[in-house]
Amino acid sequence: DDSRLKRTGEVVLWAAFRVTPGADPAALRETARASLAFRKRTQPLALASAGCIFMNPDPVRDRIPEGIPPSAGALVDRAGLKGAVHGHAQVSPTHANFIINRGGATAADIEGLGEEVRRRVREQPKGRAHRAWAFPPFPSWRCRSASAGWLANRNWRALRRA
């Protein structure tokens, strides 16, 4: 959950990867299948969403309640917000770090729900939720898919307010 890009606002335009030969293709396919099966069980992949909405807390820097994993979804769940609704946006009942579009959700619906989640998590002892996203400046924008204009981490410093 940490990257220099969060601090600098830089954007990656190109990347080169070095792959070491020798891995068994069948084993790689099985690992990929197992990973996808796990994500399908634990995330609302079949629904329109923007993926994870809040950044996971940093266990070194952030205070995390005893017995709670350093997970934004766990903090949202602890605040009792799984399934919470604002307009046509809903905190996913499957994974509390996803806000899903129940059909026709506007940016205002999603942002309103996100702010309500942040407020309620903050009210919990040692609770804190940092937004991992920024919204386009026009209210008529509608969330249709994970790639529908979301600007994750673009203005990270400005969004780190507690």
PDB file of C-alpha atoms in Angstrom:
ATOM      1  CA  ASP A   1       0.000   0.000   0.000  1.00  0.00           C
ATOM      2  CA  ASP A   2       2.900   2.373  -0.281  1.00  0.00           C
ATOM      3  CA  SER A   3       4.397   3.911  -3.345  1.00  0.00           C
ATOM      4  CA  ARG A   4       6.498   6.918  -4.149  1.00  0.00           C
ATOM      5  CA  LEU A   5       3.717   7.846  -6.590  1.00  0.00           C
ATOM      6  CA  LYS A   6       1.419   8.601  -3.642  1.00  0.00           C
ATOM      7  CA  ARG A   7       3.871  11.176  -2.311  1.00  0.00           C
ATOM      8  CA  THR A   8       5.022  12.820  -5.541  1.00  0.00           C
ATOM      9  CA  GLY A   9       1.922  12.824  -7.747  1.00  0.00           C
ATOM     10  CA  GLU A  10       4.006  11.341 -10.575  1.00  0.00           C
ATOM     11  CA  VAL A  11       2.305   9.172 -13.186  1.00  0.00           C
ATOM     12  CA  VAL A  12       3.823   5.996 -14.671  1.00  0.00           C
ATOM     13  CA  LEU A  13       3.725   6.148 -18.466  1.00  0.00           C
ATOM     14  CA  TRP A  14       5.970   3.204 -19.227  1.00  0.00           C
ATOM     15  CA  ALA A  15       7.435   0.239 -17.362  1.00  0.00           C
ATOM     16  CA  ALA A  16       9.770  -2.609 -18.250  1.00  0.00           C
ATOM     17  CA  PHE A  17       9.693  -5.937 -16.431  1.00  0.00           C
ATOM     18  CA  ARG A  18      12.342  -8.610 -16.390  1.00  0.00           C
ATOM     19  CA  VAL A  19      10.971 -12.131 -16.267  1.00  0.00           C
ATOM     20  CA  THR A  20      13.136 -15.020 -15.194  1.00  0.00           C
ATOM     21  CA  PRO A  21      12.612 -18.066 -17.413  1.00  0.00           C
ATOM     22  CA  GLY A  22      12.029 -21.444 -15.906  1.00  0.00           C
ATOM     23  CA  ALA A  23       8.657 -21.145 -14.164  1.00  0.00           C
ATOM     24  CA  ASP A  24       6.234 -23.954 -14.933  1.00  0.00           C
ATOM     25  CA  PRO A  25       3.390 -22.508 -17.085  1.00  0.00           C
ATOM     26  CA  ALA A  26       0.869 -24.954 -15.616  1.00  0.00           C
ATOM     27  CA  ALA A  27       1.809 -23.900 -12.067  1.00  0.00           C
ATOM     28  CA  LEU A  28       1.510 -20.215 -13.020  1.00  0.00           C
ATOM     29  CA  ARG A  29      -1.946 -20.829 -14.541  1.00  0.00           C
ATOM     30  CA  GLU A  30      -3.049 -22.665 -11.383  1.00  0.00           C
ATOM     31  CA  THR A  31      -1.812 -19.807  -9.175  1.00  0.00           C
ATOM     32  CA  ALA A  32      -3.698 -17.299 -11.346  1.00  0.00           C
ATOM     33  CA  ARG A  33      -6.883 -19.431 -11.225  1.00  0.00           C
ATOM     34  CA  ALA A  34      -6.663 -19.780  -7.435  1.00  0.00           C
ATOM     35  CA  SER A  35      -6.134 -16.026  -7.050  1.00  0.00           C
ATOM     36  CA  LEU A  36      -9.141 -15.213  -9.240  1.00  0.00           C
ATOM     37  CA  ALA A  37     -11.325 -17.760  -7.410  1.00  0.00           C
ATOM     38  CA  PHE A  38     -10.374 -16.176  -4.076  1.00  0.00           C
ATOM     39  CA  ARG A  39     -11.162 -12.670  -5.382  1.00  0.00           C
ATOM     40  CA  LYS A  40     -14.534 -13.857  -6.730  1.00  0.00           C
ATOM     41  CA  ARG A  41     -15.406 -15.257  -3.272  1.00  0.00           C
ATOM     42  CA  THR A  42     -14.287 -12.187  -1.323  1.00  0.00           C
ATOM     43  CA  GLN A  43     -14.937  -9.196  -3.614  1.00  0.00           C
ATOM     44  CA  PRO A  44     -18.019  -7.981  -5.515  1.00  0.00           C
ATOM     45  CA  LEU A  45     -16.389  -8.431  -8.932  1.00  0.00           C
ATOM     46  CA  ALA A  46     -19.679  -8.942 -10.788  1.00  0.00           C
ATOM     47  CA  LEU A  47     -20.989  -5.516  -9.728  1.00  0.00           C
ATOM     48  CA  ALA A  48     -20.039  -2.041 -10.918  1.00  0.00           C
ATOM     49  CA  SER A  49     -17.590  -0.550  -8.467  1.00  0.00           C
ATOM     50  CA  ALA A  50     -14.315   1.330  -8.361  1.00  0.00           C
ATOM     51  CA  GLY A  51     -12.509  -1.383  -6.453  1.00  0.00           C
ATOM     52  CA  CYS A  52     -11.138  -0.645  -3.003  1.00  0.00           C
ATOM     53  CA  ILE A  53     -12.193   2.824  -1.859  1.00  0.00           C
ATOM     54  CA  PHE A  54     -10.087   3.381   1.263  1.00  0.00           C
ATOM     55  CA  MET A  55      -6.366   2.933   1.801  1.00  0.00           C
ATOM     56  CA  ASN A  56      -5.342   0.300   4.309  1.00  0.00           C
ATOM     57  CA  PRO A  57      -3.936   1.812   7.496  1.00  0.00           C
ATOM     58  CA  ASP A  58      -0.200   1.732   8.004  1.00  0.00           C
ATOM     59  CA  PRO A  59       0.382  -0.484  11.078  1.00  0.00           C
ATOM     60  CA  VAL A  60       3.529   1.494  11.925  1.00  0.00           C
ATOM     61  CA  ARG A  61       2.053   5.008  11.630  1.00  0.00           C
ATOM     62  CA  ASP A  62      -1.703   4.564  12.262  1.00  0.00           C
ATOM     63  CA  ARG A  63      -3.354   3.454  15.473  1.00  0.00           C
ATOM     64  CA  ILE A  64      -5.244   0.238  14.810  1.00  0.00           C
ATOM     65  CA  PRO A  65      -7.664  -1.225  17.353  1.00  0.00           C
ATOM     66  CA  GLU A  66      -6.507  -4.393  19.110  1.00  0.00           C
ATOM     67  CA  GLY A  67      -7.640  -7.525  17.294  1.00  0.00           C
ATOM     68  CA  ILE A  68      -8.425  -5.715  14.028  1.00  0.00           C
ATOM     69  CA  PRO A  69      -6.214  -6.458  11.011  1.00  0.00           C
ATOM     70  CA  PRO A  70      -4.574  -3.456   9.292  1.00  0.00           C
ATOM     71  CA  SER A  71      -7.337  -3.400   6.700  1.00  0.00           C
ATOM     72  CA  ALA A  72      -9.631  -0.549   5.711  1.00  0.00           C
ATOM     73  CA  GLY A  73     -12.398  -3.072   5.022  1.00  0.00           C
ATOM     74  CA  ALA A  74     -12.081  -4.455   8.557  1.00  0.00           C
ATOM     75  CA  LEU A  75     -12.405  -0.933  10.015  1.00  0.00           C
ATOM     76  CA  VAL A  76     -15.495  -0.215   7.887  1.00  0.00           C
ATOM     77  CA  ASP A  77     -16.996  -3.581   8.862  1.00  0.00           C
ATOM     78  CA  ARG A  78     -16.220  -2.919  12.556  1.00  0.00           C
ATOM     79  CA  ALA A  79     -18.217   0.328  12.272  1.00  0.00           C
ATOM     80  CA  GLY A  80     -21.221  -1.760  11.116  1.00  0.00           C
ATOM     81  CA  LEU A  81     -21.342  -0.243   7.636  1.00  0.00           C
ATOM     82  CA  LYS A  82     -21.487  -3.294   5.380  1.00  0.00           C
ATOM     83  CA  GLY A  83     -24.613  -2.791   3.283  1.00  0.00           C
ATOM     84  CA  ALA A  84     -24.969   0.939   4.127  1.00  0.00           C
ATOM     85  CA  VAL A  85     -26.708   2.876   1.341  1.00  0.00           C
ATOM     86  CA  HIS A  86     -26.597   6.482   0.118  1.00  0.00           C
ATOM     87  CA  GLY A  87     -28.735   7.118  -2.958  1.00  0.00           C
ATOM     88  CA  HIS A  88     -27.862   4.337  -5.386  1.00  0.00           C
ATOM     89  CA  ALA A  89     -24.430   3.651  -3.870  1.00  0.00           C
ATOM     90  CA  GLN A  90     -23.893   0.907  -1.303  1.00  0.00           C
ATOM     91  CA  VAL A  91     -21.048  -0.392   0.836  1.00  0.00           C
ATOM     92  CA  SER A  92     -20.701  -3.913  -0.495  1.00  0.00           C
ATOM     93  CA  PRO A  93     -22.123  -6.596   1.800  1.00  0.00           C
ATOM     94  CA  THR A  94     -19.336  -8.866   0.476  1.00  0.00           C
ATOM     95  CA  HIS A  95     -16.301  -6.614   1.100  1.00  0.00           C
ATOM     96  CA  ALA A  96     -16.654  -3.436   3.172  1.00  0.00           C
ATOM     97  CA  ASN A  97     -13.878  -1.607   1.282  1.00  0.00           C
ATOM     98  CA  PHE A  98     -15.920  -1.595  -1.939  1.00  0.00           C
ATOM     99  CA  ILE A  99     -18.675   0.881  -2.748  1.00  0.00           C
ATOM    100  CA  ILE A 100     -20.900  -0.610  -5.420  1.00  0.00           C
ATOM    101  CA  ASN A 101     -23.266   1.055  -7.868  1.00  0.00           C
ATOM    102  CA  ARG A 102     -26.747  -0.400  -7.366  1.00  0.00           C
ATOM    103  CA  GLY A 103     -27.795   1.206 -10.656  1.00  0.00           C
ATOM    104  CA  GLY A 104     -27.713   4.911 -11.450  1.00  0.00           C
ATOM    105  CA  ALA A 105     -25.368   5.992  -8.643  1.00  0.00           C
ATOM    106  CA  THR A 106     -23.985   9.479  -9.147  1.00  0.00           C
ATOM    107  CA  ALA A 107     -20.620  10.755  -8.021  1.00  0.00           C
ATOM    108  CA  ALA A 108     -22.507  12.632  -5.289  1.00  0.00           C
ATOM    109  CA  ASP A 109     -24.037   9.327  -4.070  1.00  0.00           C
ATOM    110  CA  ILE A 110     -20.652   7.640  -3.949  1.00  0.00           C
ATOM    111  CA  GLU A 111     -18.844  10.596  -2.417  1.00  0.00           C
ATOM    112  CA  GLY A 112     -21.633  11.090   0.147  1.00  0.00           C
ATOM    113  CA  LEU A 113     -21.449   7.455   1.184  1.00  0.00           C
ATOM    114  CA  GLY A 114     -17.646   7.595   1.294  1.00  0.00           C
ATOM    115  CA  GLU A 115     -17.738  10.637   3.567  1.00  0.00           C
ATOM    116  CA  GLU A 116     -20.340   8.989   5.830  1.00  0.00           C
ATOM    117  CA  VAL A 117     -18.120   5.905   6.089  1.00  0.00           C
ATOM    118  CA  ARG A 118     -15.091   8.065   6.959  1.00  0.00           C
ATOM    119  CA  ARG A 119     -17.078   9.916   9.627  1.00  0.00           C
ATOM    120  CA  ARG A 120     -18.445   6.740  11.208  1.00  0.00           C
ATOM    121  CA  VAL A 121     -15.072   4.964  11.157  1.00  0.00           C
ATOM    122  CA  ARG A 122     -13.474   8.037  12.734  1.00  0.00           C
ATOM    123  CA  GLU A 123     -16.061   7.877  15.538  1.00  0.00           C
ATOM    124  CA  GLN A 124     -14.837   4.395  16.461  1.00  0.00           C
ATOM    125  CA  PRO A 125     -12.010   4.190  19.013  1.00  0.00           C
ATOM    126  CA  LYS A 126      -8.708   4.424  17.089  1.00  0.00           C
ATOM    127  CA  GLY A 127     -10.609   4.458  13.795  1.00  0.00           C
ATOM    128  CA  ARG A 128      -9.457   6.259  10.687  1.00  0.00           C
ATOM    129  CA  ALA A 129     -10.291   5.890   6.995  1.00  0.00           C
ATOM    130  CA  HIS A 130      -8.246   7.636   4.325  1.00  0.00           C
ATOM    131  CA  ARG A 131      -9.840   8.030   0.905  1.00  0.00           C
ATOM    132  CA  ALA A 132      -7.877   6.414  -1.864  1.00  0.00           C
ATOM    133  CA  TRP A 133      -9.723   8.242  -4.635  1.00  0.00           C
ATOM    134  CA  ALA A 134     -10.576  11.611  -6.080  1.00  0.00           C
ATOM    135  CA  PHE A 135     -13.701  12.543  -8.012  1.00  0.00           C
ATOM    136  CA  PRO A 136     -14.069  14.319 -11.330  1.00  0.00           C
ATOM    137  CA  PRO A 137     -15.368  17.868 -10.767  1.00  0.00           C
ATOM    138  CA  PHE A 138     -18.796  17.349 -12.345  1.00  0.00           C
ATOM    139  CA  PRO A 139     -21.746  15.919 -10.358  1.00  0.00           C
ATOM    140  CA  SER A 140     -23.496  14.247 -13.293  1.00  0.00           C
ATOM    141  CA  TRP A 141     -20.708  11.690 -13.721  1.00  0.00           C
ATOM    142  CA  ARG A 142     -21.986   8.138 -13.203  1.00  0.00           C
ATOM    143  CA  CYS A 143     -19.975   5.159 -12.014  1.00  0.00           C
ATOM    144  CA  ARG A 144     -20.463   2.317 -14.474  1.00  0.00           C
ATOM    145  CA  SER A 145     -17.347   0.189 -14.083  1.00  0.00           C
ATOM    146  CA  ALA A 146     -14.021  -0.046 -12.326  1.00  0.00           C
ATOM    147  CA  SER A 147     -12.345   1.864 -15.153  1.00  0.00           C
ATOM    148  CA  ALA A 148     -15.006   4.546 -15.595  1.00  0.00           C
ATOM    149  CA  GLY A 149     -12.878   7.572 -14.921  1.00  0.00           C
ATOM    150  CA  TRP A 150     -11.744   6.889 -11.388  1.00  0.00           C
ATOM    151  CA  LEU A 151      -8.596   8.757 -10.436  1.00  0.00           C
ATOM    152  CA  ALA A 152      -7.245   6.551  -7.664  1.00  0.00           C
ATOM    153  CA  ASN A 153      -4.518   8.136  -5.576  1.00  0.00           C
ATOM    154  CA  ARG A 154      -4.141  11.125  -7.917  1.00  0.00           C
ATOM    155  CA  ASN A 155      -4.483  13.740  -5.213  1.00  0.00           C
ATOM    156  CA  TRP A 156      -3.395  11.507  -2.363  1.00  0.00           C
ATOM    157  CA  ARG A 157      -1.851  14.222  -0.176  1.00  0.00           C
ATOM    158  CA  ALA A 158      -4.974  16.357  -0.319  1.00  0.00           C
ATOM    159  CA  LEU A 159      -7.133  13.361   0.588  1.00  0.00           C
ATOM    160  CA  ARG A 160      -5.135  12.266   3.638  1.00  0.00           C
ATOM    161  CA  ARG A 161      -7.081  14.509   5.944  1.00  0.00           C
ATOM    162  CA  ALA A 162      -8.323  12.615   8.980  1.00  0.00           C
TER     163      ALA A 162
END
